[in-house]
Backbone as JSON, one array per atom type, in Angstrom:
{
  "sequence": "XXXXXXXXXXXXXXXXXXXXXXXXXXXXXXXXXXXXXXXXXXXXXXXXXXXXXXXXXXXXXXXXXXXXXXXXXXXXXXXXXXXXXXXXXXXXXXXXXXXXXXXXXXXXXXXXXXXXXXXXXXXXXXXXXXXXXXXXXXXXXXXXXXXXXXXXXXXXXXXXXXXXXXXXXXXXXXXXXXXXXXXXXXXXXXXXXXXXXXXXXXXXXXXXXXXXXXXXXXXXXXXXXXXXXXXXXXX",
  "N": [[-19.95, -11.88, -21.45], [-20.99, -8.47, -21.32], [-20.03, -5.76, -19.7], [-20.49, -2.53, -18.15], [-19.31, -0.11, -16.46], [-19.42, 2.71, -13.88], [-17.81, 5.15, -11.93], [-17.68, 8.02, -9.51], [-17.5, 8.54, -7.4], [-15.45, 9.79, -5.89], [-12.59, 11.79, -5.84], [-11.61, 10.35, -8.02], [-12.3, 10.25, -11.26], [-14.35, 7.45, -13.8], [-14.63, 4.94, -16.12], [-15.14, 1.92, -16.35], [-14.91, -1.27, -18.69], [-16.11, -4.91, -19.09], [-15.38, -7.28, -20.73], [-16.49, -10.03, -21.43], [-14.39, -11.1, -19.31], [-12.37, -9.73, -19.63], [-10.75, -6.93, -18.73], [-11.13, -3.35, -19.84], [-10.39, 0.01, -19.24], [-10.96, 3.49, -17.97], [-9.25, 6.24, -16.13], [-9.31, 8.95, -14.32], [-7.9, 11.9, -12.18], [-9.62, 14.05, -11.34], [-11.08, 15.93, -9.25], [-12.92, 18.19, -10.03], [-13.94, 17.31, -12.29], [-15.76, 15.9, -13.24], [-18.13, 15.46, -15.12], [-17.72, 16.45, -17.08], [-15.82, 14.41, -18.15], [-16.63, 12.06, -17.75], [-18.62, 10.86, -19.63], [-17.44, 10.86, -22.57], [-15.3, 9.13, -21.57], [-16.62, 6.86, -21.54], [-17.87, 6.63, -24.26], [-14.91, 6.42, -25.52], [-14.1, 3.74, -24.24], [-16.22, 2.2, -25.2], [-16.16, 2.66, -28.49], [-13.56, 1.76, -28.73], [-13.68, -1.11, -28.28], [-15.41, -1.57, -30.89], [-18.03, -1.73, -30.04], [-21.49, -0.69, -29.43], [-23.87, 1.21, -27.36], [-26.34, -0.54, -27.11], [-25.49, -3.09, -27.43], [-24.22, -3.83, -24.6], [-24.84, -5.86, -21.51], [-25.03, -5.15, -19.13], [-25.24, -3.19, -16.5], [-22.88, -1.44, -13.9], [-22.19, 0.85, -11.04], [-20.56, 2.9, -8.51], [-22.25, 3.18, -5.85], [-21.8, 4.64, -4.03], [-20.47, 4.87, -0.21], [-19.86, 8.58, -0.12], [-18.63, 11.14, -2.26], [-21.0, 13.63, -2.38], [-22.19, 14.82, -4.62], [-20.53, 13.67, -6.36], [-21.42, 11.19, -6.5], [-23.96, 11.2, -7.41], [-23.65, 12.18, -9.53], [-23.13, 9.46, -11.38], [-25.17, 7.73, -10.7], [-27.08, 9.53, -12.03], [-26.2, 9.12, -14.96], [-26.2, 6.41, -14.97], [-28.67, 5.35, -14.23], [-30.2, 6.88, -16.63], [-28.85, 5.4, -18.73], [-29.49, 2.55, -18.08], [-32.66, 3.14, -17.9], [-32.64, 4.4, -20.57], [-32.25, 1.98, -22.43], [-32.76, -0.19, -21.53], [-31.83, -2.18, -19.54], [-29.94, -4.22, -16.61], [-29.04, -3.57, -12.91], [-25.96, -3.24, -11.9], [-25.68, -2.02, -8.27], [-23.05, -0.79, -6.25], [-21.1, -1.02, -3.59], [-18.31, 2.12, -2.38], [-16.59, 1.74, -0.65], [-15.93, -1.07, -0.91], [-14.79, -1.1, -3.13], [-12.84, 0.04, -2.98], [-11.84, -1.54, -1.11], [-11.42, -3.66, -2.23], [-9.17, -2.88, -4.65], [-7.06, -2.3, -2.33], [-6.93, -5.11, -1.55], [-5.88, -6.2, -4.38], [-3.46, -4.68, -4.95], [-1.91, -4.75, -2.93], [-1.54, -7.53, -2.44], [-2.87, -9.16, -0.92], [-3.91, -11.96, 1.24], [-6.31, -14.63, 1.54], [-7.92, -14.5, 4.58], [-6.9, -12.3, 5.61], [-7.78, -8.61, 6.76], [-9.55, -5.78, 5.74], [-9.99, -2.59, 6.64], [-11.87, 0.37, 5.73], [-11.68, 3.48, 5.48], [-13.3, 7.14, 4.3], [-12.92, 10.08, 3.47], [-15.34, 11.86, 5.34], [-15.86, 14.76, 4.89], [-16.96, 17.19, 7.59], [-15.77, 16.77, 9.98], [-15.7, 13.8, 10.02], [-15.72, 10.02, 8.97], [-16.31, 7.84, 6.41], [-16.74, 4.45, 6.91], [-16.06, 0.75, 6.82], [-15.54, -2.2, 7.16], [-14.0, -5.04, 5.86], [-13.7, -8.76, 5.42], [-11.13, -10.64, 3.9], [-12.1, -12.78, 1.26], [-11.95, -15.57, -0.61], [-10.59, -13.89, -2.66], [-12.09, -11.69, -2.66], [-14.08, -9.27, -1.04], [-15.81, -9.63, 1.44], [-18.02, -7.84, 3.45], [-18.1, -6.87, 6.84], [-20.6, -6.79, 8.85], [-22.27, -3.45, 8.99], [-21.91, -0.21, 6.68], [-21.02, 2.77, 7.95], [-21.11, 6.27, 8.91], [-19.42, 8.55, 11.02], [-17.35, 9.9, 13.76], [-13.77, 9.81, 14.15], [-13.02, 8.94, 16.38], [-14.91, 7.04, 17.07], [-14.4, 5.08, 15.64], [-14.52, 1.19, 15.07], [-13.47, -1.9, 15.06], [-14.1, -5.48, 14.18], [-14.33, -8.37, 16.15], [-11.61, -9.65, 17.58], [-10.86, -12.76, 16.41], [-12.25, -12.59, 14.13], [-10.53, -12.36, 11.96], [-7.35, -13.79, 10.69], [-4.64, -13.24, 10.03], [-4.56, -10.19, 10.55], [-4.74, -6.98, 9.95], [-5.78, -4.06, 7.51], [-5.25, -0.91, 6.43], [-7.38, 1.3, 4.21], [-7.4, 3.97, 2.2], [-8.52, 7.21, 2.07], [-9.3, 8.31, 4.45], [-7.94, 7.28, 6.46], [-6.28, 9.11, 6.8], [-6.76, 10.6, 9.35], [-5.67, 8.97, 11.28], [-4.54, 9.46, 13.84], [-6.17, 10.46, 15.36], [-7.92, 7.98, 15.63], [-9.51, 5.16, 18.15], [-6.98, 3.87, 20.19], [-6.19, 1.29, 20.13], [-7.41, 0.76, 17.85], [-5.16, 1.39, 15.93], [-3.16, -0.12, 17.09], [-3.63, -2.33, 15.84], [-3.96, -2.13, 13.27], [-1.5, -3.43, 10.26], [-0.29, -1.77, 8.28], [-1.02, 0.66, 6.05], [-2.44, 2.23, 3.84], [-2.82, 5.35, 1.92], [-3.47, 6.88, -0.57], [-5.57, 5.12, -1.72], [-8.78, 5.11, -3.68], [-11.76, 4.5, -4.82], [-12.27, 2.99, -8.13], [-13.45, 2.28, -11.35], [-13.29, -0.09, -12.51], [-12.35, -1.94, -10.32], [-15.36, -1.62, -9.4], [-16.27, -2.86, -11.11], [-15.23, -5.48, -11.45], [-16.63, -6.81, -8.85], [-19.3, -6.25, -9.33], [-19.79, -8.2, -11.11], [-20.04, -11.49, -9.9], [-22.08, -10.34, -8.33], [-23.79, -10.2, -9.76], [-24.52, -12.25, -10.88], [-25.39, -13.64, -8.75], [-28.02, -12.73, -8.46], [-28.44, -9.93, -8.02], [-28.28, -7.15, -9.24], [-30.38, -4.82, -10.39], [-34.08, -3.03, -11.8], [-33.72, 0.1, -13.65], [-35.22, 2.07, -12.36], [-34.51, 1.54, -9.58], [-31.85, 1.76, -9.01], [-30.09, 2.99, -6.94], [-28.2, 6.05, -5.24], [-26.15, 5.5, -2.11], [-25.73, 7.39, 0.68], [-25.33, 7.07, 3.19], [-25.58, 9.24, 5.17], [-28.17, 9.96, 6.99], [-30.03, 12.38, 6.68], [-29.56, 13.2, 3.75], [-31.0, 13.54, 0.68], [-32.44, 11.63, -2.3], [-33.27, 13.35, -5.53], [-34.97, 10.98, -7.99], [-34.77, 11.08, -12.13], [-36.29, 13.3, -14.07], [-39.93, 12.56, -14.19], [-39.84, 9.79, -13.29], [-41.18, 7.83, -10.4]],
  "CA": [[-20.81, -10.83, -20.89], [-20.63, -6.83, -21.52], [-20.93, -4.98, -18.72], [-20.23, -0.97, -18.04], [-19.2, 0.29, -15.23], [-18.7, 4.14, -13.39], [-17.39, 5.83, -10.57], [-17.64, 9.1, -9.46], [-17.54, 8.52, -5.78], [-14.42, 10.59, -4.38], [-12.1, 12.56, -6.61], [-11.21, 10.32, -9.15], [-13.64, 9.93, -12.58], [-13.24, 6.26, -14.17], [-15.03, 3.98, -16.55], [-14.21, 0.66, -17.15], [-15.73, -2.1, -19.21], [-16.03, -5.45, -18.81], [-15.97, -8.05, -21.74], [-16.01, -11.76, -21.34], [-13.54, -11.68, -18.51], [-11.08, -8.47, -19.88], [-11.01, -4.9, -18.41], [-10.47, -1.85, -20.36], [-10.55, 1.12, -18.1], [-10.44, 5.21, -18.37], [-9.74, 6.94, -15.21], [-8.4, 10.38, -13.86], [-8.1, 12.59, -10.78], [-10.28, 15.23, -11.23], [-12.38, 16.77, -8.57], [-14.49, 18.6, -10.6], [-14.43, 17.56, -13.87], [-16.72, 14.4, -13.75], [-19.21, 15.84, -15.9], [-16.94, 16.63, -18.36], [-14.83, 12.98, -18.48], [-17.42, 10.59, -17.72], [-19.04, 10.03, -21.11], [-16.22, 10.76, -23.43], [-14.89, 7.94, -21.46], [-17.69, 5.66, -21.97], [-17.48, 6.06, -25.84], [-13.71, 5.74, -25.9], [-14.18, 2.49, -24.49], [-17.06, 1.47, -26.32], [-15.37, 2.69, -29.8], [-12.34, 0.99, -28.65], [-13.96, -2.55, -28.7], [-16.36, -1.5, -31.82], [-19.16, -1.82, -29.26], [-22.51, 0.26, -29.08], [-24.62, 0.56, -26.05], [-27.29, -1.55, -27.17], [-24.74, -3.89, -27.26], [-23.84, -4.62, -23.27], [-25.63, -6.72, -21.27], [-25.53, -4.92, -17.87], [-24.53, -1.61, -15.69], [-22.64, -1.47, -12.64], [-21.92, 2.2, -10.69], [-20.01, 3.19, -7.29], [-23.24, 4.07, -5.61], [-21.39, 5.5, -2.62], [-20.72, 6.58, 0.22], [-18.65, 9.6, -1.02], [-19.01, 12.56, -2.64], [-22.72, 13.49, -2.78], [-22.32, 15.14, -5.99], [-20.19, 12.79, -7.3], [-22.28, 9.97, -6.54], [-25.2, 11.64, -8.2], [-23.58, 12.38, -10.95], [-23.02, 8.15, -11.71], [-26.51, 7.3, -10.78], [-28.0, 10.1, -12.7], [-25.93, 8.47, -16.23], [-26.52, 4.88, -15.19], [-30.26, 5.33, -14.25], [-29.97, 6.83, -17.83], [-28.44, 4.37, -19.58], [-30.3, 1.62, -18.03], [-33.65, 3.15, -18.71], [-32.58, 3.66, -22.24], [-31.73, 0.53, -23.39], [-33.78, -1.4, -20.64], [-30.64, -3.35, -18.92], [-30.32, -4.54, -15.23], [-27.69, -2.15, -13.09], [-25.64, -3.54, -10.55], [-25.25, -1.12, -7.6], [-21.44, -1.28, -6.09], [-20.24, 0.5, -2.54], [-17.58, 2.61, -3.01], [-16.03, 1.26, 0.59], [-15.87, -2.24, -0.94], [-14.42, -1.13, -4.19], [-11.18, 0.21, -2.44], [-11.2, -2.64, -0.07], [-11.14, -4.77, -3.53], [-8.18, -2.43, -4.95], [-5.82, -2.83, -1.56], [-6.1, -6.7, -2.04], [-4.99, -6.79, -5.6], [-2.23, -3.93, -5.12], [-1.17, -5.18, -1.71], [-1.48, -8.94, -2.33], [-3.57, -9.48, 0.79], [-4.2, -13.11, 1.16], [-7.7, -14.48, 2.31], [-7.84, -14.37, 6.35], [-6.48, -10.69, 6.33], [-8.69, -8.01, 7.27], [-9.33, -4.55, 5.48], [-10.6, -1.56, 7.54], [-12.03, 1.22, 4.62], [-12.12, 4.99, 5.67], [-12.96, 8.35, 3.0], [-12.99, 11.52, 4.68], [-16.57, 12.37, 5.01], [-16.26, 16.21, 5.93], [-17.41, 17.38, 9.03], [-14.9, 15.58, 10.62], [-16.33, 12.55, 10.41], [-15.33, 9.22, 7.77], [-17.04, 6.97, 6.15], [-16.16, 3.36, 7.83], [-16.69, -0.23, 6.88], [-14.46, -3.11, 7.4], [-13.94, -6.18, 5.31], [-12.88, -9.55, 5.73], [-10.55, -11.32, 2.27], [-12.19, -14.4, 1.25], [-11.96, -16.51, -1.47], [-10.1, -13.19, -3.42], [-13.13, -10.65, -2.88], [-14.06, -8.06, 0.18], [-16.46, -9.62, 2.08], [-18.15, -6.63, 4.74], [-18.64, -7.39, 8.33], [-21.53, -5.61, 9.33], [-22.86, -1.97, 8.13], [-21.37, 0.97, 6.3], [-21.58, 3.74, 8.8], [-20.32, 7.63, 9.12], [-18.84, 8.83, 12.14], [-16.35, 10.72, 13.97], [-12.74, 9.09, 13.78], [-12.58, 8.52, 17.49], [-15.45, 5.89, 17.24], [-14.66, 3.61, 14.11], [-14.5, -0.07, 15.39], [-12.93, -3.11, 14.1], [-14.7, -6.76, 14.19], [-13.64, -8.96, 17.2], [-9.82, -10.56, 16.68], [-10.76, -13.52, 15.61], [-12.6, -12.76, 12.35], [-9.31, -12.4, 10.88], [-6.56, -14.83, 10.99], [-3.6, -12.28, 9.27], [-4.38, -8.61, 10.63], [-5.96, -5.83, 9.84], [-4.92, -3.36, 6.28], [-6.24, -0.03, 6.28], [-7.51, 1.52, 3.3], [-8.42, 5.08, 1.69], [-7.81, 8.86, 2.45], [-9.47, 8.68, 5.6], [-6.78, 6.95, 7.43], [-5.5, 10.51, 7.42], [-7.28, 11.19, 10.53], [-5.87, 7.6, 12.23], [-3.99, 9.68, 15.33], [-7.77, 10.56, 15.84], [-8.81, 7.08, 15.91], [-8.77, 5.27, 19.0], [-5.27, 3.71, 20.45], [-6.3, 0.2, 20.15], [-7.07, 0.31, 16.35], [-4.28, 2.22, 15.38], [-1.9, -1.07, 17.35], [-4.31, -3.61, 14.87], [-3.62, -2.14, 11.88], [-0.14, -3.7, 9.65], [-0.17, -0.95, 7.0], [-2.47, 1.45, 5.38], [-2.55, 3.08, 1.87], [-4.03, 6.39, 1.99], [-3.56, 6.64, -2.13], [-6.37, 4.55, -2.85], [-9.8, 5.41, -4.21], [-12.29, 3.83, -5.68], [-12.14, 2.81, -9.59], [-14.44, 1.7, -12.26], [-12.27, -1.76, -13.11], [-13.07, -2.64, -9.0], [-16.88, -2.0, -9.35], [-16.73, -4.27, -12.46], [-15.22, -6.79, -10.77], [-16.98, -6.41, -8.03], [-20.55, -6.55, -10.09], [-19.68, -9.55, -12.26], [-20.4, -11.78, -9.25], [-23.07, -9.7, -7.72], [-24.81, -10.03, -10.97], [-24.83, -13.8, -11.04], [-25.75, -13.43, -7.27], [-29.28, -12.15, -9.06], [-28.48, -8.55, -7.32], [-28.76, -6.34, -10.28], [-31.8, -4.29, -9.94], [-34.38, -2.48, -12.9], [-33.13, 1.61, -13.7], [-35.45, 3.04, -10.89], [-33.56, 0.78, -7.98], [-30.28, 1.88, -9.58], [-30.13, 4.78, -6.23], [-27.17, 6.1, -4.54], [-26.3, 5.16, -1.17], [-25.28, 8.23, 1.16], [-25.3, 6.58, 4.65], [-26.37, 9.69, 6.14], [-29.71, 9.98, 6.8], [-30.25, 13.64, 6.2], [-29.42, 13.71, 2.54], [-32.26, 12.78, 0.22], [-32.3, 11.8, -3.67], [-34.65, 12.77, -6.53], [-34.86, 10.35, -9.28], [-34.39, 11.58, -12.88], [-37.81, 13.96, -14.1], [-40.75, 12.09, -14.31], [-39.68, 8.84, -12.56], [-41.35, 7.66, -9.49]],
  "C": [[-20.15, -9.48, -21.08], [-21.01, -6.08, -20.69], [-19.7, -3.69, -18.59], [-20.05, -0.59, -16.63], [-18.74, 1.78, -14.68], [-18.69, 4.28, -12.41], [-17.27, 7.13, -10.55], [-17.47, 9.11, -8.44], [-16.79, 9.5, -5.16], [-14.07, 11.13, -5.86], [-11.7, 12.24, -8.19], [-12.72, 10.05, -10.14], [-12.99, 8.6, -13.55], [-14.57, 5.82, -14.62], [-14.7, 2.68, -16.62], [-15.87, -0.46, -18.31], [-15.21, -3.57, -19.21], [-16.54, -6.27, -19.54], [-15.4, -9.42, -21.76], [-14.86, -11.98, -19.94], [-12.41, -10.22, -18.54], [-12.25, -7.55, -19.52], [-10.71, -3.96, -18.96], [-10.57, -1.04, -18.99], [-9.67, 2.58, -18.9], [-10.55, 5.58, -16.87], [-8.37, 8.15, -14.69], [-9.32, 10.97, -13.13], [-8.38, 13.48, -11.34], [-11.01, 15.61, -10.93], [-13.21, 17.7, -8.91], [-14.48, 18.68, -11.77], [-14.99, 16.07, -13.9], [-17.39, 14.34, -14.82], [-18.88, 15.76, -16.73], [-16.22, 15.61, -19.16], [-15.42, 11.97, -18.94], [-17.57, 10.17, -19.75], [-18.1, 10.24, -22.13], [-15.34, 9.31, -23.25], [-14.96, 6.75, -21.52], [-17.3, 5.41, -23.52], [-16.08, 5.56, -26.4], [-13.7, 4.03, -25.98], [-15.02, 1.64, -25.34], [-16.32, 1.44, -28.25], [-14.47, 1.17, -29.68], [-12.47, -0.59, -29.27], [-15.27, -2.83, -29.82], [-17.51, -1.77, -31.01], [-20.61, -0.91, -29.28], [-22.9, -0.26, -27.58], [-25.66, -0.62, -26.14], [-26.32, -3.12, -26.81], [-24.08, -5.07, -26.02], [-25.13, -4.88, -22.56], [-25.86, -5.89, -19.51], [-24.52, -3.59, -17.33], [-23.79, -1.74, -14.48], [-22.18, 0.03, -12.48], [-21.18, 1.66, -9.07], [-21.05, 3.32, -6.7], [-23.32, 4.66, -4.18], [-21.24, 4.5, -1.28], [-19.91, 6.84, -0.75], [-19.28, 10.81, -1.27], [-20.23, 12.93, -3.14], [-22.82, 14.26, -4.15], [-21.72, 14.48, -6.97], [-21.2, 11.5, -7.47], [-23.83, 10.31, -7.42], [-25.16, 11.49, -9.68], [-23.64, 10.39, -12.24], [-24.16, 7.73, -11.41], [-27.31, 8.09, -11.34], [-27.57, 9.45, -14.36], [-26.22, 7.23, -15.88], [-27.9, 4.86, -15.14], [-30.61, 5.54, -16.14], [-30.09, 5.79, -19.05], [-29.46, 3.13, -19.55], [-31.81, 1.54, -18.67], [-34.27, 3.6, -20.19], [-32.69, 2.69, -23.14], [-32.12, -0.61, -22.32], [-32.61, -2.76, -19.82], [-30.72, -3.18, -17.37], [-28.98, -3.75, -14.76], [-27.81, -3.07, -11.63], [-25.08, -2.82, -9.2], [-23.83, -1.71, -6.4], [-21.64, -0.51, -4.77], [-19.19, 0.35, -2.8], [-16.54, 2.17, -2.28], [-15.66, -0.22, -0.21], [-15.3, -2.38, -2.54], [-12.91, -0.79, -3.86], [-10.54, -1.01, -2.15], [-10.46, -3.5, -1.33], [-9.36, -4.39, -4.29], [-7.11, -2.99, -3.83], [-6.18, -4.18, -1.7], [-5.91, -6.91, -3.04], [-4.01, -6.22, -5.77], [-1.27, -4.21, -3.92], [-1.33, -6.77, -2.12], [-2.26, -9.45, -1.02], [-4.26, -10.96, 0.56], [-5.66, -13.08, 1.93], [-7.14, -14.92, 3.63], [-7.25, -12.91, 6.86], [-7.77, -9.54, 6.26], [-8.51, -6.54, 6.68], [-10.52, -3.55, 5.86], [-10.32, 0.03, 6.08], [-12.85, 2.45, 5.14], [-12.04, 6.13, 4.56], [-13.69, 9.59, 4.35], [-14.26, 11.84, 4.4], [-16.93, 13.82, 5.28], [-16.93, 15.95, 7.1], [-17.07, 16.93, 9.85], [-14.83, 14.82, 11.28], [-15.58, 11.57, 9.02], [-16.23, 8.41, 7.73], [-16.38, 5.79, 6.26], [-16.88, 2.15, 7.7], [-15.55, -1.11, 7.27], [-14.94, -4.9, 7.17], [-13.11, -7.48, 5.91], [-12.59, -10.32, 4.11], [-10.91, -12.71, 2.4], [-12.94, -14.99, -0.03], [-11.74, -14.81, -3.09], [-11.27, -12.1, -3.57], [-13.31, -9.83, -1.05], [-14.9, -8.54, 0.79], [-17.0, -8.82, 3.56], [-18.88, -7.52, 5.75], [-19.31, -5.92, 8.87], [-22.26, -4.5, 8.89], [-21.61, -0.9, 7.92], [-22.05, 1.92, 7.52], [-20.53, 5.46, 8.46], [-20.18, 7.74, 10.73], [-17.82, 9.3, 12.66], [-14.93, 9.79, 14.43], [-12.92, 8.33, 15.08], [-13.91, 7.24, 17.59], [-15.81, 5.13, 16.03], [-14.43, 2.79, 15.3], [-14.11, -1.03, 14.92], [-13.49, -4.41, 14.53], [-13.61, -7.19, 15.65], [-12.24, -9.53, 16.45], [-10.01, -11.45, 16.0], [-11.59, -13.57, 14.33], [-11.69, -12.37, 11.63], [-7.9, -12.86, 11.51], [-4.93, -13.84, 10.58], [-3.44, -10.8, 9.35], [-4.92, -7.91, 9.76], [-5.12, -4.75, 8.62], [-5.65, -2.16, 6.62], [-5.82, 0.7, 5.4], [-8.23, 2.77, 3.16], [-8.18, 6.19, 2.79], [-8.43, 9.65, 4.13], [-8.68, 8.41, 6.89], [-5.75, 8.25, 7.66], [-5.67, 11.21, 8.58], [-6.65, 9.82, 11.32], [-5.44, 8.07, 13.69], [-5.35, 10.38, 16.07], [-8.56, 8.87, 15.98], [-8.41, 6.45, 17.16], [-7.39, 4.31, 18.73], [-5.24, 2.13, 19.56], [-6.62, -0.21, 18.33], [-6.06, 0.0, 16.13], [-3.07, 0.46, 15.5], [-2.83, -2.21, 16.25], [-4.16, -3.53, 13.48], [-1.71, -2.16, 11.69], [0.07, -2.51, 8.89], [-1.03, -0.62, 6.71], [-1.46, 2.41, 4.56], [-3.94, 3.94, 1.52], [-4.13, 6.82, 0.45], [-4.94, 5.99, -2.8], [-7.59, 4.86, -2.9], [-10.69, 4.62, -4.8], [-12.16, 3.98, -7.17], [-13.09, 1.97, -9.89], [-14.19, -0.37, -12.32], [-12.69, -2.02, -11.74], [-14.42, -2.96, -9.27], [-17.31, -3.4, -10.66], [-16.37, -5.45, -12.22], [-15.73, -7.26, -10.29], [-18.96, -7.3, -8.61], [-21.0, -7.68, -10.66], [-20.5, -10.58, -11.57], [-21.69, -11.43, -8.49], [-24.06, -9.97, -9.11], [-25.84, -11.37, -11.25], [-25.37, -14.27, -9.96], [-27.29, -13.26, -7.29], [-29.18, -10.63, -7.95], [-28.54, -7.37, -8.13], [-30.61, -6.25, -10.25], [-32.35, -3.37, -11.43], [-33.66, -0.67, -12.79], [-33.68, 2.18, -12.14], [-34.82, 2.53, -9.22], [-32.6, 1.07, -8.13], [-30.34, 3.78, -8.54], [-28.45, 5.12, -5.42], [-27.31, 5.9, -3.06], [-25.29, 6.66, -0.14], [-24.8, 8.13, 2.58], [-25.87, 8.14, 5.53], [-27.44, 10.1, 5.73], [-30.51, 11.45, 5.9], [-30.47, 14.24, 4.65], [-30.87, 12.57, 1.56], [-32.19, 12.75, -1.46], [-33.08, 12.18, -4.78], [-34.09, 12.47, -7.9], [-34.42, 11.75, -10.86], [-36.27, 11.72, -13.55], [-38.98, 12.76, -14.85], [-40.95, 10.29, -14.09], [-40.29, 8.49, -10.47], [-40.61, 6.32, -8.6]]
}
């Protein structure tokens, strides 16, 4: 299988691709040069493995939360792509692409627990919290925004090994309350979402039948307020 994958979600810009089982990947920190990276990065990889687009079999994107202009910018090229070349697009959160990163850079065995914050301005984060099982992120519950002092963590016993916390929002944790703060082992404010996660991530989701046609391919913003329009002359 050939599948494509982007991120734009938070600061970094990242492709990867995803052939038969191997990952290429392009990605770099640059808060405002998405525009400029993304597709250069696409064809590298495609070159790389003599590939065209016609060629892959399916899309996957970040499709947030995160950065509402970043996230646009990856569902305005995958909508694209997809309704170019007529392929199915697997939509990723960006919360569950980290979570995926800290258990393959931390080793986090299944029964441990990862709690995934990104600074959502307004000083508020975006807040989900996974449980590791069977080597993937499984989320307990809903993605939500909110102000540090009321994230929440699942009851104790949905995790047998403690609690990880993940992503640049744990920069606010002496804002969260007391009782987290003693549940979490470690947190790695370094990590971000990447392309190579969502493709992982997708592979499964794909075979899951969760891949959706171009116009379902939308970003996800969690707050209500913000609103998307498709790409011109799409309803």
């Amino acid at each position: 299988m050939k599948l494509l994958a982007l991120d734009t979600s938070s600061e970094g810009c990242s492709a990867a691709l995803w052939l038969d089982g191997q990952i290429t990947e392009r990605f770099e920190l640059a808060p405002r040069g998405h525009t400029r990276l993304l597709m250069p990065m696409v064809r590298e990889l495609l070159a790389e493995r003599g590939l065209k687009p016609s060629d892959l079999d399916a899309l996957a994107f970040a499709r947030g939360p995160g950065s509402f202009t970043g996230v646009r910018i990856a569902t305005g090229v995958i909508q694209g792509f997809a309704w170019g070349l007529d392929l199915p697009v697997v939509p990723v959160s960006s919360l569950a692409a980290v979570a995926l990163s800290a258990m393959e850079q931390h080793q986090l065995a299944d029964g441990s627990g990862v709690a995934v914050a990104f600074d959502a301005r307004m000083s508020e984060v975006y807040w989900a919290t996974f449980a590791c099982r069977d080597g993937l992120p499984a989320m307990q519950g809903n993605e939500r925004v909110c102000h540090p002092e009321n994230v929440s963590l699942p009851d104790p016993d949905t995790t047998t090994d403690g609690w990880f916390g993940a992503g640049q929002g744990w920069k606010f944790v002496d804002g969260m309350p007391e009782a987290i703060a003693t549940r979490i082992r470690s947190i790695d404010t370094s990590l971000v979402p990447r392309a190579s996660q969502v493709a992982r991530l997708a592979i499964p989701a794909f075979h899951a039948g969760q891949a959706v046609p171009a116009e379902q391919a939308q970003p996800v913003y969690v707050r209500d307020e913000v609103t998307w329009k498709k790409l011109p002359g799409r309803e």
